[in-house]
Amino acid sequence: MMMNLFSIFDPSTSMSISLNWLSMFYIFLFLPNLYWLVPSRFQYSWIKTFKHLSSEFYMLLNNKINVINCLIFISLFSLILLNNFVGMFSYIFTASSHLGFSMPLSLLLWLIFMIFGWAINMNHMFTHLVPQGTPTILMPFMVLIETISNIIRPLTLAVRLSANMIAGHLLLTLIASTGSELPMITLFVMLLSQNLLVVLELSVSIIQAYVFTVLSTLYSTETN
């Protein structure tokens, strides 16, 4: 019997070792497809996705020199998307629903952006603290507000990803927990609603990976 709804997110196994975190490495199971002589439909879909993402990231980065940055953000999108997606299958641990996964990832990116920005483009970073056209009397308050919003960026990135992944799984668990006590007609309605929620959750897993990556890209453009 499940005593706590959040126990479905507990990273523990029967061997008292948190082997569930190994689900983050499922991405490597997809790598051998890249070396096939004849591309599969799965590989073709990934190539089309990467081409679309690269064109959009080039537009956001606004600099053709940022080829390496574009590859980094595409890899980040792939990592988050596959971790969100595999969590939709039964008995597979969803690593992206934990702050232990999303917080170090967002904090590492934020630290890289801040160190690079303040070390290389210090004057540019100072100008971002005061938006253009701000009245002189409001400048100290704008510096304080911009500084606070800059500091909490890794927290908002991490919480946005984890909260959205937790919410869908909890809703599916809540609906399924009452299935054994429902009559046949109500059970059919519940199964139909769960199927719709699964489709919604699949779209959320894609959208959240995209939002996390795009926001990271926008944060990086402020430092160069």
Coordinates of C-alpha atoms in Angstrom, one line a residue:
M1 CA 0.0 0.0 0.0
M2 CA 1.4 3.4 -0.9
M3 CA 1.5 5.6 2.2
N4 CA 2.8 8.7 0.4
L5 CA 2.1 9.9 -3.1
F6 CA 5.6 11.1 -3.5
S7 CA 7.0 7.6 -2.8
I8 CA 6.7 7.0 -6.6
F9 CA 9.6 9.4 -7.0
D10 CA 11.8 7.8 -4.3
P11 CA 15.2 6.9 -5.9
S12 CA 15.7 3.6 -4.1
T13 CA 15.9 0.0 -5.1
S14 CA 15.6 -3.3 -3.3
M15 CA 19.4 -3.5 -2.9
S16 CA 19.4 -0.3 -0.8
I17 CA 21.4 1.5 -3.5
S18 CA 20.0 4.2 -5.7
L19 CA 20.5 2.4 -8.9
N20 CA 17.5 4.2 -10.4
W21 CA 19.8 7.2 -11.3
L22 CA 21.3 4.9 -14.0
S23 CA 18.2 5.8 -16.1
M24 CA 20.0 9.0 -17.0
F25 CA 22.3 7.0 -19.1
Y26 CA 19.6 5.5 -21.3
I27 CA 20.6 8.2 -23.8
F28 CA 23.6 6.1 -24.7
L29 CA 21.3 3.3 -25.9
F30 CA 20.3 5.5 -28.8
L31 CA 23.8 6.3 -29.9
P32 CA 24.5 3.1 -32.0
N33 CA 21.7 4.2 -34.4
L34 CA 23.9 7.0 -35.5
Y35 CA 26.4 4.6 -37.0
W36 CA 23.9 2.7 -39.2
L37 CA 24.8 2.7 -42.9
V38 CA 21.1 3.2 -43.8
P39 CA 19.4 5.8 -41.6
S40 CA 16.3 4.5 -39.7
R41 CA 13.1 6.4 -39.3
F42 CA 14.1 7.1 -35.7
Q43 CA 17.5 8.6 -36.9
Y44 CA 15.8 10.5 -39.6
S45 CA 13.4 12.1 -37.2
W46 CA 16.3 13.1 -34.9
I47 CA 18.2 14.7 -37.8
K48 CA 15.1 16.7 -38.7
T49 CA 14.7 17.8 -35.1
F50 CA 18.4 18.8 -34.8
K51 CA 18.2 20.8 -38.0
H52 CA 15.2 22.7 -36.8
L53 CA 16.8 23.3 -33.4
S54 CA 20.1 24.4 -34.8
S55 CA 18.5 27.0 -37.1
E56 CA 16.5 28.4 -34.1
F57 CA 19.5 28.4 -31.8
Y58 CA 21.6 30.2 -34.4
M59 CA 18.9 32.8 -34.6
L60 CA 18.9 33.2 -30.8
L61 CA 22.7 33.1 -30.4
N62 CA 22.8 35.6 -33.3
N63 CA 26.4 34.7 -34.1
K64 CA 27.8 32.0 -36.5
I65 CA 30.8 31.6 -34.3
N66 CA 28.7 29.9 -31.7
V67 CA 28.7 26.5 -33.4
I68 CA 30.0 24.8 -30.3
N69 CA 27.4 26.5 -28.1
C70 CA 24.7 25.4 -30.5
L71 CA 25.9 21.7 -30.2
I72 CA 26.0 22.0 -26.4
F73 CA 22.4 23.3 -26.3
I74 CA 21.2 20.6 -28.7
S75 CA 22.9 17.9 -26.5
L76 CA 21.2 19.5 -23.5
F77 CA 17.8 19.3 -25.2
S78 CA 18.4 15.6 -26.0
L79 CA 19.5 14.7 -22.5
I80 CA 16.4 16.4 -20.8
L81 CA 14.0 15.1 -23.5
L82 CA 15.1 11.5 -23.2
N83 CA 15.0 11.6 -19.4
N84 CA 11.5 13.1 -19.5
F85 CA 10.4 10.6 -22.1
V86 CA 11.6 7.4 -20.5
G87 CA 10.0 8.4 -17.3
M88 CA 6.6 7.9 -19.0
F89 CA 7.1 4.2 -19.1
S90 CA 6.1 2.0 -16.2
Y91 CA 8.7 1.1 -13.5
I92 CA 11.3 3.5 -15.0
F93 CA 12.7 6.2 -12.7
T94 CA 12.1 9.8 -13.8
A95 CA 15.4 11.5 -13.0
S96 CA 14.2 14.9 -14.3
S97 CA 11.5 15.1 -11.6
H98 CA 14.1 15.5 -8.9
L99 CA 15.9 18.7 -8.1
G100 CA 19.0 16.6 -7.6
F101 CA 19.0 16.3 -11.5
S102 CA 17.7 19.7 -12.6
M103 CA 19.3 21.9 -10.0
P104 CA 23.0 20.9 -10.6
L105 CA 22.4 21.2 -14.4
S106 CA 20.9 24.7 -14.2
L107 CA 23.4 25.8 -11.6
L108 CA 26.3 24.6 -13.7
L109 CA 25.1 26.5 -16.8
W110 CA 24.4 29.6 -14.8
L111 CA 27.8 29.6 -13.2
I112 CA 29.5 29.2 -16.6
F113 CA 27.5 32.1 -18.0
M114 CA 28.2 34.3 -15.1
I115 CA 31.9 33.6 -14.9
F116 CA 32.3 34.1 -18.6
G117 CA 30.2 37.3 -18.7
W118 CA 31.9 39.0 -15.7
A119 CA 35.4 37.9 -16.7
I120 CA 35.2 38.8 -20.4
N121 CA 32.3 41.3 -20.8
M122 CA 32.1 43.1 -17.5
N123 CA 30.9 46.4 -19.0
H124 CA 28.2 44.6 -20.9
M125 CA 27.0 42.8 -17.8
F126 CA 26.8 46.1 -15.9
T127 CA 24.6 47.6 -18.6
H128 CA 22.2 44.7 -18.3
L129 CA 21.5 45.7 -14.7
V130 CA 19.8 49.0 -15.8
P131 CA 17.4 48.7 -18.7
Q132 CA 17.5 51.4 -21.3
G133 CA 15.3 54.4 -20.6
T134 CA 15.1 53.8 -16.8
P135 CA 14.6 57.1 -14.8
T136 CA 17.5 58.1 -12.7
I137 CA 15.6 57.9 -9.4
L138 CA 14.7 54.2 -10.2
M139 CA 18.1 53.1 -11.2
P140 CA 19.2 51.8 -7.7
F141 CA 15.9 49.8 -7.4
M142 CA 16.3 48.4 -10.9
V143 CA 19.9 47.2 -10.1
L144 CA 18.6 45.4 -7.0
I145 CA 15.7 43.8 -8.9
E146 CA 17.8 42.7 -11.9
T147 CA 20.5 41.3 -9.5
I148 CA 17.9 39.3 -7.6
S149 CA 16.2 38.0 -10.8
N150 CA 19.7 37.0 -12.1
I151 CA 20.6 35.1 -8.9
I152 CA 17.3 33.1 -8.8
R153 CA 17.6 32.0 -12.4
P154 CA 19.0 28.5 -11.7
L155 CA 16.4 27.9 -9.1
T156 CA 13.5 28.9 -11.4
L157 CA 14.9 26.8 -14.3
A158 CA 15.3 23.7 -12.0
V159 CA 11.9 24.1 -10.2
R160 CA 10.0 24.7 -13.5
L161 CA 11.3 21.4 -15.0
S162 CA 10.9 19.3 -11.8
A163 CA 7.5 20.7 -10.9
N164 CA 6.0 20.1 -14.3
M165 CA 7.2 16.5 -14.4
I166 CA 6.0 15.8 -10.9
A167 CA 2.6 17.3 -11.5
G168 CA 1.7 15.0 -14.4
H169 CA 2.9 11.8 -12.7
L170 CA 1.0 12.7 -9.5
L171 CA -2.2 13.3 -11.4
L172 CA -1.9 10.0 -13.2
T173 CA -1.3 8.2 -9.9
L174 CA -4.2 9.9 -8.1
I175 CA -6.6 8.9 -10.9
A176 CA -5.3 5.3 -11.1
S177 CA -5.5 4.8 -7.3
T178 CA -9.3 4.8 -7.3
G179 CA -9.7 2.5 -10.2
S180 CA -10.4 -0.7 -8.2
E181 CA -13.4 0.9 -6.4
L182 CA -15.2 2.3 -9.5
P183 CA -18.0 0.8 -11.5
M184 CA -17.5 -0.4 -15.0
I185 CA -18.8 2.8 -16.8
T186 CA -16.8 5.1 -14.5
L187 CA -13.8 3.0 -14.9
F188 CA -14.0 3.3 -18.7
V189 CA -14.2 7.1 -18.4
M190 CA -11.2 7.0 -16.0
L191 CA -9.1 5.0 -18.5
L192 CA -10.0 7.4 -21.3
S193 CA -9.0 10.4 -19.2
Q194 CA -5.8 8.7 -18.3
N195 CA -5.0 8.1 -22.0
L196 CA -5.6 11.8 -22.7
L197 CA -3.4 12.7 -19.7
V198 CA -0.6 10.5 -21.0
V199 CA -0.7 12.3 -24.3
L200 CA -0.6 15.6 -22.5
E201 CA 2.3 14.4 -20.3
L202 CA 4.2 13.4 -23.4
S203 CA 3.8 16.8 -24.9
V204 CA 4.8 18.4 -21.5
S205 CA 8.0 16.3 -21.6
I206 CA 8.9 17.7 -25.0
I207 CA 7.9 21.3 -24.1
Q208 CA 9.8 21.4 -20.9
A209 CA 13.0 20.2 -22.5
Y210 CA 12.5 22.9 -25.2
V211 CA 11.8 25.6 -22.6
F212 CA 14.8 24.7 -20.4
T213 CA 17.1 24.8 -23.4
V214 CA 15.7 28.0 -25.0
L215 CA 15.9 29.8 -21.6
S216 CA 19.5 28.6 -21.2
T217 CA 20.3 29.9 -24.7
L218 CA 18.7 33.3 -23.9
Y219 CA 20.7 33.6 -20.7
S220 CA 23.9 32.8 -22.6
T221 CA 23.2 35.6 -25.1
E222 CA 23.2 38.2 -22.3
T223 CA 26.9 37.4 -21.5
N224 CA 28.4 38.0 -25.0

